[in-house]
Short mmCIF file of C-alpha atoms and ligand atoms in Angstrom, two decimals:
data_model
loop_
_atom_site.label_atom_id
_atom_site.label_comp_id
_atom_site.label_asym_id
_atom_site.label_seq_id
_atom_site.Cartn_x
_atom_site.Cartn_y
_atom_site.Cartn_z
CA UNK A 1 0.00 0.00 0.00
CA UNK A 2 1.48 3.43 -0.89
CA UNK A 3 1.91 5.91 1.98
CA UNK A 4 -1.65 8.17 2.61
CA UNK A 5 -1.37 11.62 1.65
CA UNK A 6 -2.63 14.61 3.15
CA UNK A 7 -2.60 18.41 1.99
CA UNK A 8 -3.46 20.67 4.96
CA UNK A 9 -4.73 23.97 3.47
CA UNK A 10 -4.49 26.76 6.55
CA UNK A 11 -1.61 24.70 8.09
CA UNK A 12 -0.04 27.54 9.74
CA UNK A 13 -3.39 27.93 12.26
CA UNK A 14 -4.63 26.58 14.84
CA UNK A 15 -6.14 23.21 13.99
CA UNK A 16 -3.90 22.83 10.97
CA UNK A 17 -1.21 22.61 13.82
CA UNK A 18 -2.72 19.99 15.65
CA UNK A 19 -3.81 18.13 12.43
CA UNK A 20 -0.45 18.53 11.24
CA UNK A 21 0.94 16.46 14.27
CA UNK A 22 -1.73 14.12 14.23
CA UNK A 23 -1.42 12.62 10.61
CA UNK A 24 2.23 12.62 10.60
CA UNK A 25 2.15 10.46 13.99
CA UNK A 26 -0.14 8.12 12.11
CA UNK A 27 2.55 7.73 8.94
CA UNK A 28 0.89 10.26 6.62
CA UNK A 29 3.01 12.39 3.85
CA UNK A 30 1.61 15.68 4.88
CA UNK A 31 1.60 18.88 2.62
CA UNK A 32 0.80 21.70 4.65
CA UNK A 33 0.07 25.16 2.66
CA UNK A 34 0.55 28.09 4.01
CA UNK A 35 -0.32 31.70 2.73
CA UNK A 36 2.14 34.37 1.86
CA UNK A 37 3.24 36.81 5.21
CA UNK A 38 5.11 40.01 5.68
CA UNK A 39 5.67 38.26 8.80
CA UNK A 40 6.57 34.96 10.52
CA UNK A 41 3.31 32.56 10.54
CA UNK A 42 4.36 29.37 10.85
CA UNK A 43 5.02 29.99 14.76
CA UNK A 44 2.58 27.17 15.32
CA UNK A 45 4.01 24.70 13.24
CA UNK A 46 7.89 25.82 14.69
CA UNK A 47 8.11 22.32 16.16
CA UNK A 48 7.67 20.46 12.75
CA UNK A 49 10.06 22.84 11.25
CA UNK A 50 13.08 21.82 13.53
CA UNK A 51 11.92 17.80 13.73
CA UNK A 52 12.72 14.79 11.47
CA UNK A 53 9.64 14.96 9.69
CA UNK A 54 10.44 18.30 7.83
CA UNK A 55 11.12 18.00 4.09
CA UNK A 56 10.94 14.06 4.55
CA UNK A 57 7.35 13.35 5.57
CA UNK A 58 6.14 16.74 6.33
CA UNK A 59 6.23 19.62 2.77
CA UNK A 60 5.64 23.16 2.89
CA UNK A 61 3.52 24.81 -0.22
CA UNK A 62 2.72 28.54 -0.72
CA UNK A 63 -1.09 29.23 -1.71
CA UNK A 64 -3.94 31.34 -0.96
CA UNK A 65 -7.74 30.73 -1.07
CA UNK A 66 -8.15 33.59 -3.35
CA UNK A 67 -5.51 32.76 -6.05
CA UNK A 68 -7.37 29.67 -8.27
CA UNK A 69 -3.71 29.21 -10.19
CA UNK A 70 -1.72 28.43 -6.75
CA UNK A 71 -4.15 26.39 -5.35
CA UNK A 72 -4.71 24.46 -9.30
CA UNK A 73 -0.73 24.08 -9.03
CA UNK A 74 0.12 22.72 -5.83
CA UNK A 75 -2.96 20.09 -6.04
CA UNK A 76 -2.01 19.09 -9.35
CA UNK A 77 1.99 18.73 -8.22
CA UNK A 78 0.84 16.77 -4.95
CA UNK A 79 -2.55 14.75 -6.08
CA UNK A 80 -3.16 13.98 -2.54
CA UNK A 81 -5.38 11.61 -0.96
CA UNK A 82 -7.11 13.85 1.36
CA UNK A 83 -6.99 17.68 1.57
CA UNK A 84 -8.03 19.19 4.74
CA UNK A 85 -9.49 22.79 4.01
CA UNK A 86 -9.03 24.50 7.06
CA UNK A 87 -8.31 27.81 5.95
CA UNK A 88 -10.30 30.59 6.45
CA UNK A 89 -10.42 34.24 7.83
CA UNK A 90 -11.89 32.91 10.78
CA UNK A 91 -12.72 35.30 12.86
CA UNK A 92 -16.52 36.32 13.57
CA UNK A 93 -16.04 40.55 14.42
CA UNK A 94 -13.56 41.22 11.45
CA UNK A 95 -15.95 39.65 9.08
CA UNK A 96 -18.46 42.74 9.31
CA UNK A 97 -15.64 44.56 9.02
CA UNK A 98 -14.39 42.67 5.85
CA UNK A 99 -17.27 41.01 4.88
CA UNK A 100 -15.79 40.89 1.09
CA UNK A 101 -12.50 39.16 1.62
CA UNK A 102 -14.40 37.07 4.09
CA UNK A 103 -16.61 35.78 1.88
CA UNK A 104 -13.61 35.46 -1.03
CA UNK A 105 -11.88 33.13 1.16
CA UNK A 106 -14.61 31.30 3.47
CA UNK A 107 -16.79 31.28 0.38
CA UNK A 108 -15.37 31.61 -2.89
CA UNK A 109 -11.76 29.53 -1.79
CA UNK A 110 -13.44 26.62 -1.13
CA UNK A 111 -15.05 26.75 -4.16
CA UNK A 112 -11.71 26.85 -5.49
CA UNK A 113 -10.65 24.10 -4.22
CA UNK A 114 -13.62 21.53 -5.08
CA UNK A 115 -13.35 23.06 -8.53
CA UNK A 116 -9.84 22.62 -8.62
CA UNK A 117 -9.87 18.61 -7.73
CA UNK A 118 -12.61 18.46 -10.49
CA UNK A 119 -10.43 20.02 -13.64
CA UNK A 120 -7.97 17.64 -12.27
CA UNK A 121 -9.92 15.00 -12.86
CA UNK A 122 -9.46 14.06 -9.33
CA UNK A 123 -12.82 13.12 -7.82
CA UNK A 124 -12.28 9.37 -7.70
CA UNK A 125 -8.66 9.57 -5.89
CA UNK A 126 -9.17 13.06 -3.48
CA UNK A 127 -11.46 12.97 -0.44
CA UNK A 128 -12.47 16.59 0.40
CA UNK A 129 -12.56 17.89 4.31
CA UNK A 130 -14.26 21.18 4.83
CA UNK A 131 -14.19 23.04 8.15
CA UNK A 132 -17.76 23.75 8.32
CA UNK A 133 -18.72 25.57 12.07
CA UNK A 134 -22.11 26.01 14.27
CA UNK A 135 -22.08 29.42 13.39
CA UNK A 136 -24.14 28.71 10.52
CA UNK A 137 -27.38 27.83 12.75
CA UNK A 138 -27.18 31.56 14.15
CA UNK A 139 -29.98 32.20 17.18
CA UNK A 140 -32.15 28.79 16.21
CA UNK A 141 -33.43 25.80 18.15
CA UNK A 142 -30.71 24.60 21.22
CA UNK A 143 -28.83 21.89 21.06
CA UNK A 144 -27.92 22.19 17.29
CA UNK A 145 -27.70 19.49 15.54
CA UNK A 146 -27.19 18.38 12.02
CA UNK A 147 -31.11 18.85 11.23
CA UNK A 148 -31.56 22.40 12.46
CA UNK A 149 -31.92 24.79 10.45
CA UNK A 150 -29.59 27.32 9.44
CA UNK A 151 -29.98 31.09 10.05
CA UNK A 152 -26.45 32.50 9.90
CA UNK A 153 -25.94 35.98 11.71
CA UNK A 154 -22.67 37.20 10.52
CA UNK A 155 -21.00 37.36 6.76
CA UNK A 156 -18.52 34.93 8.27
CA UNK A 157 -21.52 32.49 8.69
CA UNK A 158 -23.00 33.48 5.58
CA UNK A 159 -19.66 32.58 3.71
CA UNK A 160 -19.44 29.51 5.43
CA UNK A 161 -22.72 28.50 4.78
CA UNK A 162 -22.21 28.94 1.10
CA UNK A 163 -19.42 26.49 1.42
CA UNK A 164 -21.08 24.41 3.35
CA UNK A 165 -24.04 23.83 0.79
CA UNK A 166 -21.00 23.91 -1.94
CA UNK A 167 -19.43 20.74 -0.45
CA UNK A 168 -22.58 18.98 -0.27
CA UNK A 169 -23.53 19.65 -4.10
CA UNK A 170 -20.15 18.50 -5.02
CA UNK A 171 -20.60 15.65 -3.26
CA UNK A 172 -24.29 15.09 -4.62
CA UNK A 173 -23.55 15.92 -8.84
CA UNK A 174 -19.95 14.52 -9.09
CA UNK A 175 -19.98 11.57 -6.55
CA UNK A 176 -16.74 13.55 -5.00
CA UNK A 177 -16.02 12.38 -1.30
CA UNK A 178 -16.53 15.53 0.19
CA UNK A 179 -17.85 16.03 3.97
CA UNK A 180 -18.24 18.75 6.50
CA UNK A 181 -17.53 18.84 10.03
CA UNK A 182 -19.74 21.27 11.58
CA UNK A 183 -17.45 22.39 14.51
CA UNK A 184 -18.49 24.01 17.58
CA UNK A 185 -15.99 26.53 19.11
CA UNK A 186 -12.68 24.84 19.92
CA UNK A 187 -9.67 26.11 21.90
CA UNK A 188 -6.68 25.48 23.14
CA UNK A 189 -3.08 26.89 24.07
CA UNK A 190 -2.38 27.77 20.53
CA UNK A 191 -6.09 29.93 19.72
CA UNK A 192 -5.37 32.45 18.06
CA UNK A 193 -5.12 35.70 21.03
CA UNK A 194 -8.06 37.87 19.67
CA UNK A 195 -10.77 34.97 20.40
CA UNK A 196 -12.22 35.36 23.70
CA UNK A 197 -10.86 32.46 25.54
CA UNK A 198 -7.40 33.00 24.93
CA UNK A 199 -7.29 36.56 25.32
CA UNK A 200 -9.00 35.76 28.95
CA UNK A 201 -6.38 33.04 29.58
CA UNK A 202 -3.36 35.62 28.44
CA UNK A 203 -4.72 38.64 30.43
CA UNK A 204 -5.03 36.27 33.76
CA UNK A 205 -1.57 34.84 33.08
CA UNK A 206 -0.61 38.43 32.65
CA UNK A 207 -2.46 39.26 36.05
CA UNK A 208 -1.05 36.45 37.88
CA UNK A 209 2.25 37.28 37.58
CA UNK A 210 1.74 41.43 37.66
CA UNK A 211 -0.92 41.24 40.54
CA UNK A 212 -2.36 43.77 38.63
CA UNK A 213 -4.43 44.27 35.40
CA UNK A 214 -8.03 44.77 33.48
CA UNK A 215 -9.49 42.99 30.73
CA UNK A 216 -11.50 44.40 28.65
CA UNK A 217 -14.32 42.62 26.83
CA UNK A 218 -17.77 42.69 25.11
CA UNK A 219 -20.63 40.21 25.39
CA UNK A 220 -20.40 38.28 28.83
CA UNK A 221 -23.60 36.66 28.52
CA UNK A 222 -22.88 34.70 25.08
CA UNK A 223 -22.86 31.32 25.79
CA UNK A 224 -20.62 28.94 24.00
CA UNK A 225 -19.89 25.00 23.31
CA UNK A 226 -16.27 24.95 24.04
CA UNK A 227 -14.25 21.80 23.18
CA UNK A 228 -10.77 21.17 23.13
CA UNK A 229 -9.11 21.64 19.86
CA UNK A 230 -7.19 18.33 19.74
CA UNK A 231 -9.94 16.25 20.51
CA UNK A 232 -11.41 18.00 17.02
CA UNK A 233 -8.69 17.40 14.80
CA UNK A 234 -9.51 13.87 15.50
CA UNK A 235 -13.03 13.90 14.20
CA UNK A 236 -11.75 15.53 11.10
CA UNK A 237 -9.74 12.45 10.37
CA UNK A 238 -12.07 9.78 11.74
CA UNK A 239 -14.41 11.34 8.69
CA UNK A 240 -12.29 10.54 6.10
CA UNK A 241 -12.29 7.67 6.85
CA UNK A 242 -15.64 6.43 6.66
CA UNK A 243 -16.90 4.30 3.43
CA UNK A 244 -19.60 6.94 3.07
CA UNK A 245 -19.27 10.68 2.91
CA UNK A 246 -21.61 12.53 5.25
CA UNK A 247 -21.78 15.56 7.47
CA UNK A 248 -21.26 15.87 11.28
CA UNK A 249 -21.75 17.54 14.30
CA UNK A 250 -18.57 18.36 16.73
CA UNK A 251 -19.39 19.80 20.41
CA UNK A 252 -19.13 19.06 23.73
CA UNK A 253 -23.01 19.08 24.43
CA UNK A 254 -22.08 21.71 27.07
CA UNK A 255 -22.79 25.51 26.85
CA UNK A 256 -20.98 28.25 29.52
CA UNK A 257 -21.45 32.18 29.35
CA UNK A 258 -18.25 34.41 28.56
CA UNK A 259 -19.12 35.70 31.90
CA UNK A 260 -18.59 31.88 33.53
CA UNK A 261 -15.40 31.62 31.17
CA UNK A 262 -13.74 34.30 33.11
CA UNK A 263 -14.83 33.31 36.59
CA UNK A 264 -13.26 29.91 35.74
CA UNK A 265 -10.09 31.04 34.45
CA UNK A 266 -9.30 33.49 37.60
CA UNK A 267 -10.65 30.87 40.06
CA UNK A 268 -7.67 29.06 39.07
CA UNK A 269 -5.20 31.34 39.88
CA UNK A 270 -7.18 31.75 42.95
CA UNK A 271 -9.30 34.99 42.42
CA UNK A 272 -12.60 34.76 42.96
CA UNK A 273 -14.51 37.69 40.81
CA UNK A 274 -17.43 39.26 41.50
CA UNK A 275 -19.52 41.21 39.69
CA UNK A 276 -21.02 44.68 39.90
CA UNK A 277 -22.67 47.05 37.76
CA UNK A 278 -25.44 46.90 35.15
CA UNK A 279 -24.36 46.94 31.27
CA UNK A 280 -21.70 48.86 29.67
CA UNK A 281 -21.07 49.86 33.17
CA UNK A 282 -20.71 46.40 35.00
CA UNK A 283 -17.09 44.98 36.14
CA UNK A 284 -15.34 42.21 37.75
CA UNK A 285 -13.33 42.75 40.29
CA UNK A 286 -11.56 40.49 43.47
CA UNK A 287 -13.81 39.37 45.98
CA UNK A 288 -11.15 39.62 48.29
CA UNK A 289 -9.09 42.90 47.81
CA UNK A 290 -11.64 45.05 45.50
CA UNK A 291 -9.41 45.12 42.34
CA UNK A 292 -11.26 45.80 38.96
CA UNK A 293 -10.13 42.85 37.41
CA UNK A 294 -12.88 43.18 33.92
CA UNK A 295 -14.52 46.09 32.20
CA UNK A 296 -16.94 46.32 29.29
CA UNK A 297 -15.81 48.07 26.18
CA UNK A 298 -18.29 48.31 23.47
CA UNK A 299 -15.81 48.28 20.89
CA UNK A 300 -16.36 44.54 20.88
CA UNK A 301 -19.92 44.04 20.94
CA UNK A 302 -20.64 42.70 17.28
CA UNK A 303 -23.32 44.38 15.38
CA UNK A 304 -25.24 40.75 15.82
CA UNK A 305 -24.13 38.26 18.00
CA UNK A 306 -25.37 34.74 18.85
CA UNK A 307 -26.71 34.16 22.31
CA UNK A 308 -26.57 30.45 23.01
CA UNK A 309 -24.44 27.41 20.72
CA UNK A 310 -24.87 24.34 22.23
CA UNK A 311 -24.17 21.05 20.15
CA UNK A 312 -25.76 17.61 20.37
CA UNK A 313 -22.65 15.19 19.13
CA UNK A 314 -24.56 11.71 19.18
CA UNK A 315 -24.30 11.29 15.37
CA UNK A 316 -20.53 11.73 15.42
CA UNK A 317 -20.72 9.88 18.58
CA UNK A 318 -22.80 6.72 17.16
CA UNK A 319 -21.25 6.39 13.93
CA UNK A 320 -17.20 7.86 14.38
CA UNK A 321 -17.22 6.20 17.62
CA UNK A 322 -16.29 10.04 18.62
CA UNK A 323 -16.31 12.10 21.78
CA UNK A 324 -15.10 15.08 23.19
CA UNK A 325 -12.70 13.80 25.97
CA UNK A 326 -11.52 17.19 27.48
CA UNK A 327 -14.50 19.08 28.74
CA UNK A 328 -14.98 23.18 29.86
CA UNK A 329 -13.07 22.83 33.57
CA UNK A 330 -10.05 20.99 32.36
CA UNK A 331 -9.95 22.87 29.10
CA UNK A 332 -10.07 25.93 30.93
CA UNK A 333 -6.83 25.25 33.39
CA UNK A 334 -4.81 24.21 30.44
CA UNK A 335 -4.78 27.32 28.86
CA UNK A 336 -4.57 29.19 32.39
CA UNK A 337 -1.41 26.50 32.66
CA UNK A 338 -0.07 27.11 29.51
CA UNK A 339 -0.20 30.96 29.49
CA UNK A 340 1.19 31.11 32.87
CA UNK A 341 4.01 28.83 31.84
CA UNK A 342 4.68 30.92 28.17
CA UNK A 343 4.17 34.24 30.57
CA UNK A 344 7.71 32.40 32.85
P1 NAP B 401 -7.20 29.95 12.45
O1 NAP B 401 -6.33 29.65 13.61
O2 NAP B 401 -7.70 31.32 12.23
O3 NAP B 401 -6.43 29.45 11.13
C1 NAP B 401 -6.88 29.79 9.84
C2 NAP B 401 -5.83 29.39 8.84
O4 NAP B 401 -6.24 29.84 7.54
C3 NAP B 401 -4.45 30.03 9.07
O5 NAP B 401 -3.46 29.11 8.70
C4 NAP B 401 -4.46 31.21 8.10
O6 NAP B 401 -3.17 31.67 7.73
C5 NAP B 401 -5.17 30.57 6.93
N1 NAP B 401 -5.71 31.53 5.97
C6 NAP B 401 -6.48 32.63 6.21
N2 NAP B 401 -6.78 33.26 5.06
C7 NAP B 401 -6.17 32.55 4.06
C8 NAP B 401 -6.08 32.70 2.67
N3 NAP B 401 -6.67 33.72 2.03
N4 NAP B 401 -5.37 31.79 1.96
C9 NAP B 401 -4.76 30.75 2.58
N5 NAP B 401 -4.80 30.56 3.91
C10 NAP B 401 -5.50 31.45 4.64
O7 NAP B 401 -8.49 28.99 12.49
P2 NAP B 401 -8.70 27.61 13.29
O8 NAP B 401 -9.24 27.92 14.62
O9 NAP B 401 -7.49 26.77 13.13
O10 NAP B 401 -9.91 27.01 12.46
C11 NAP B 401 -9.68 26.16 11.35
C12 NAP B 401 -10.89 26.17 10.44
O11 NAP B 401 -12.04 25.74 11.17
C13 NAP B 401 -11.28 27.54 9.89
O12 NAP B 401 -11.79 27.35 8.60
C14 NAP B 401 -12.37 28.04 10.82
O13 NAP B 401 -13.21 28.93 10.14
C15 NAP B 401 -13.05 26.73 11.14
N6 NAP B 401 -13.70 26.69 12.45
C16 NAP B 401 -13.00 26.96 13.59
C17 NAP B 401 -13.61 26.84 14.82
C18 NAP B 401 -12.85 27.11 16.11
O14 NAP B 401 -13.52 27.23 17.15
N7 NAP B 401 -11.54 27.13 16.10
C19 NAP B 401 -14.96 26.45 14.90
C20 NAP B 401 -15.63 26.18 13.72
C21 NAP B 401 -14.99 26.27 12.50
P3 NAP B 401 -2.33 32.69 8.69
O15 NAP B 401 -1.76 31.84 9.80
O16 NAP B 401 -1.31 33.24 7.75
O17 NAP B 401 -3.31 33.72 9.20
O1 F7E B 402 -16.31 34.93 20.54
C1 F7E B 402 -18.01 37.14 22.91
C2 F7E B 402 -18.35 37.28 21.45
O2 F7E B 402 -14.44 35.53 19.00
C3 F7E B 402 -17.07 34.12 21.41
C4 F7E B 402 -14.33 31.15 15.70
O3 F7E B 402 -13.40 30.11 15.85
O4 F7E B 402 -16.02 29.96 16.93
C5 F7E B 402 -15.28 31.17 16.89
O5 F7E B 402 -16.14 32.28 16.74
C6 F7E B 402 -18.12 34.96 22.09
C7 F7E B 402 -18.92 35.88 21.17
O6 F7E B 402 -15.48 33.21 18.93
C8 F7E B 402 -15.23 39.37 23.60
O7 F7E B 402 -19.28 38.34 21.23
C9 F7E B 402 -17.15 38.89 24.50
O8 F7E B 402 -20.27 35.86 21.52
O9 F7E B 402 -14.06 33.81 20.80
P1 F7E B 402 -14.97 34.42 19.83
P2 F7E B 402 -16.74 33.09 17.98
O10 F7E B 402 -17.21 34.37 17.44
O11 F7E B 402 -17.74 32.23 18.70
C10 F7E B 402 -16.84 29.72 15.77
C11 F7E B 402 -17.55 28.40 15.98
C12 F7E B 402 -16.09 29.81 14.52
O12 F7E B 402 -16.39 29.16 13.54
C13 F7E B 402 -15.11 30.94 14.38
O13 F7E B 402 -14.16 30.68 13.36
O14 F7E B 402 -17.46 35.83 23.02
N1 F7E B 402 -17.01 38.11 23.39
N2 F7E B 402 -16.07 39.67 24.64
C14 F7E B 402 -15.83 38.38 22.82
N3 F7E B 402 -15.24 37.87 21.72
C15 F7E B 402 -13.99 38.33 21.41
N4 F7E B 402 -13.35 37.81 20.34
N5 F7E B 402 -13.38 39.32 22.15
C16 F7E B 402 -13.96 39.89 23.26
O15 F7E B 402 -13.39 40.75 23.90
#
């Protein structure tokens, strides 16, 4: 049998990272593509660089969602076995504010890319992954599951919802093997800092070691479905691998508030917040000494936001023999751990 190969579009992020190290632990060629930076990006993905695996089981590639050519290049050098389409500008608030590029990328890339193994003539050899989300149900029924219906809030959602649908009709007129994992929120040490759970678990790292220090936030009362982000990378592979292409649901099944998020996080550096205040004008501060600890700035309330994700897993769970096996506690201290310990 010839080695399984993978290419990992958005490899530089978060769960390209961990998907990275997953399929080359199970023997997999990977090639992870990255996008063109005036910067270092690949910070994430550091630890591959310096190993074994680089440039003998692990390739780097240069494309971007919005550039057909690249992407029609590096599939056509590679012809891999599964590509993983991760990439995305993936972040909810700056999609109002670029709600064109958002939808180039989120919507129009992945187009791209189905289109791409399709002039290739590559339907019966690539499987497809795309990195679907729950933001696409917007404020509908709770839990969300794979029959709800969608009502997407935000032109992130919208564009991802368009890809979404995309992956499905590709999958439905061509026969391609082409699935999506409808992910609710993951996290982990390496989330990117602007979502709200690492910028909590940075700014109580930061206050742990400075005894001192305000964060400042939007919505506290959103209530998420946070999951660990390597238990996800997992269900991402486990449907590949299925004989039959279909669509699932990834969540914990458990919903907390932003507010609850940032109780948790300070409880375990031993702060206990309180809270005072009504609205733009309500804070957290230390039960104990009186320090303001949390403030509300408006500048990051989102034009619409959704109040309550909460994910019911028991497809992915009955048929990928999946489940979420780090849940909101234990997720919670091992960011608080790892910031503290990056903070040293
Ligand atoms: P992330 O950390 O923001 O990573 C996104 C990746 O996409 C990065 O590698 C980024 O490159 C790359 N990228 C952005 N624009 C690109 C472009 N135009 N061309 C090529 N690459 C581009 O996101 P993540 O948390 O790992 O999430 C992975 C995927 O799952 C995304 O599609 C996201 O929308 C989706 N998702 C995430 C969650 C979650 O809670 N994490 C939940 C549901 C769905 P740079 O590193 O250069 O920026
Ligand atoms: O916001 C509220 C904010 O930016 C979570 C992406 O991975 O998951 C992620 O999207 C909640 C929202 O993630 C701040 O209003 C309060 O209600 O961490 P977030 P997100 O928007 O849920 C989904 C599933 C994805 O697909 C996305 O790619 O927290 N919130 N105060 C705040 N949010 C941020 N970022 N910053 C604040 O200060």
């Amino acid at each position: 049998m010839k080695k399984k190969t993978a290419m990992i579009l958005g490899v530089t992020g978060q769960d390209g990272s961990h998907l990275s190290d997953l399929l080359l632990k199970k023997g997999y060629l990977v090639y992870g593509v990255k996008r063109r930076s005036s910067s270092f990006n690949t910070q994430r993905i550091d630890h591959i660089y310096n190993s074994k695996y680089f440039n003998t089981k692990f390739f780097p590639f240069y494309a971007d969602l919005t550039d057909s050519s690249s992407l029609l290049k590096i599939i056509q050098s590679t012809k891999p076995h599964e590509i993983y389409n991760l990439s995305a500008q993936s972040h909810v608030h700056t999609s109002f504010e670029t709600p064109e590029y958002t939808a180039n990328t989120d919507a129009i890339g992945s187009l791209r890319v189905l289109e791409a193994i399709k002039i290739l003539k590559l339907i019966d050899k690539t499987k497809y992954y795309q990195a679907s989300t729950s933001e696409i149900f917007g404020n509908t029924q709770i839990p969300q599951r794979e029959t709800t219906p969608f009502r997407p809030t935000s032109p992130y959602a919208i564009s991802k919802l368009y890809a979404y649908w995309t992956t499905i009709n590709y999958r439905e007129s061509y026969g391609m093997f082409a699935v999506n994992g409808i992910l609710f929120n993951h996290e982990g040490p390496r989330r990117g800092e602007t979502f709200v759970t690492r910028k909590i678990t940075r700014a109580v790292a930061k206050i742990n070691k400075e005894k001192r220090g305000i964060i400042y936030l939007g919505n506290l009362n959103a209530k998420r479905d946070w999951g660990y982000a390597v238990d996800y990378v997992e269900s991402m592979w486990k449907m590949m691998q299925q004989k039959k292409p279909d669509d699932f649901v990834i969540s914990t099944g458990e919903s907390h508030t932003v507010r609850e998020f940032v109780e948790e996080a300070f409880k375990n550096i031993g702060i206990k917040i309180l809270w005072k205040g009504k609205g733009l004008n309500e804070i957290g501060i230390n039960k104990d000494n009186g320090k303001v600890h949390v403030k509300i700035d408006p500048g990051y309330f989102r034009p619409t936001d959704i109040s309550e994700l909460r994910g019911d897993y028991s497809k992915a769970k009955k048929i990928l023999g999946w489940k979420p096996k780090v849940k909101f506690k234990d997720l919670v201290k091992l960011m608080v751990q790892s910031d503290i310990k990056k903070n040293k």
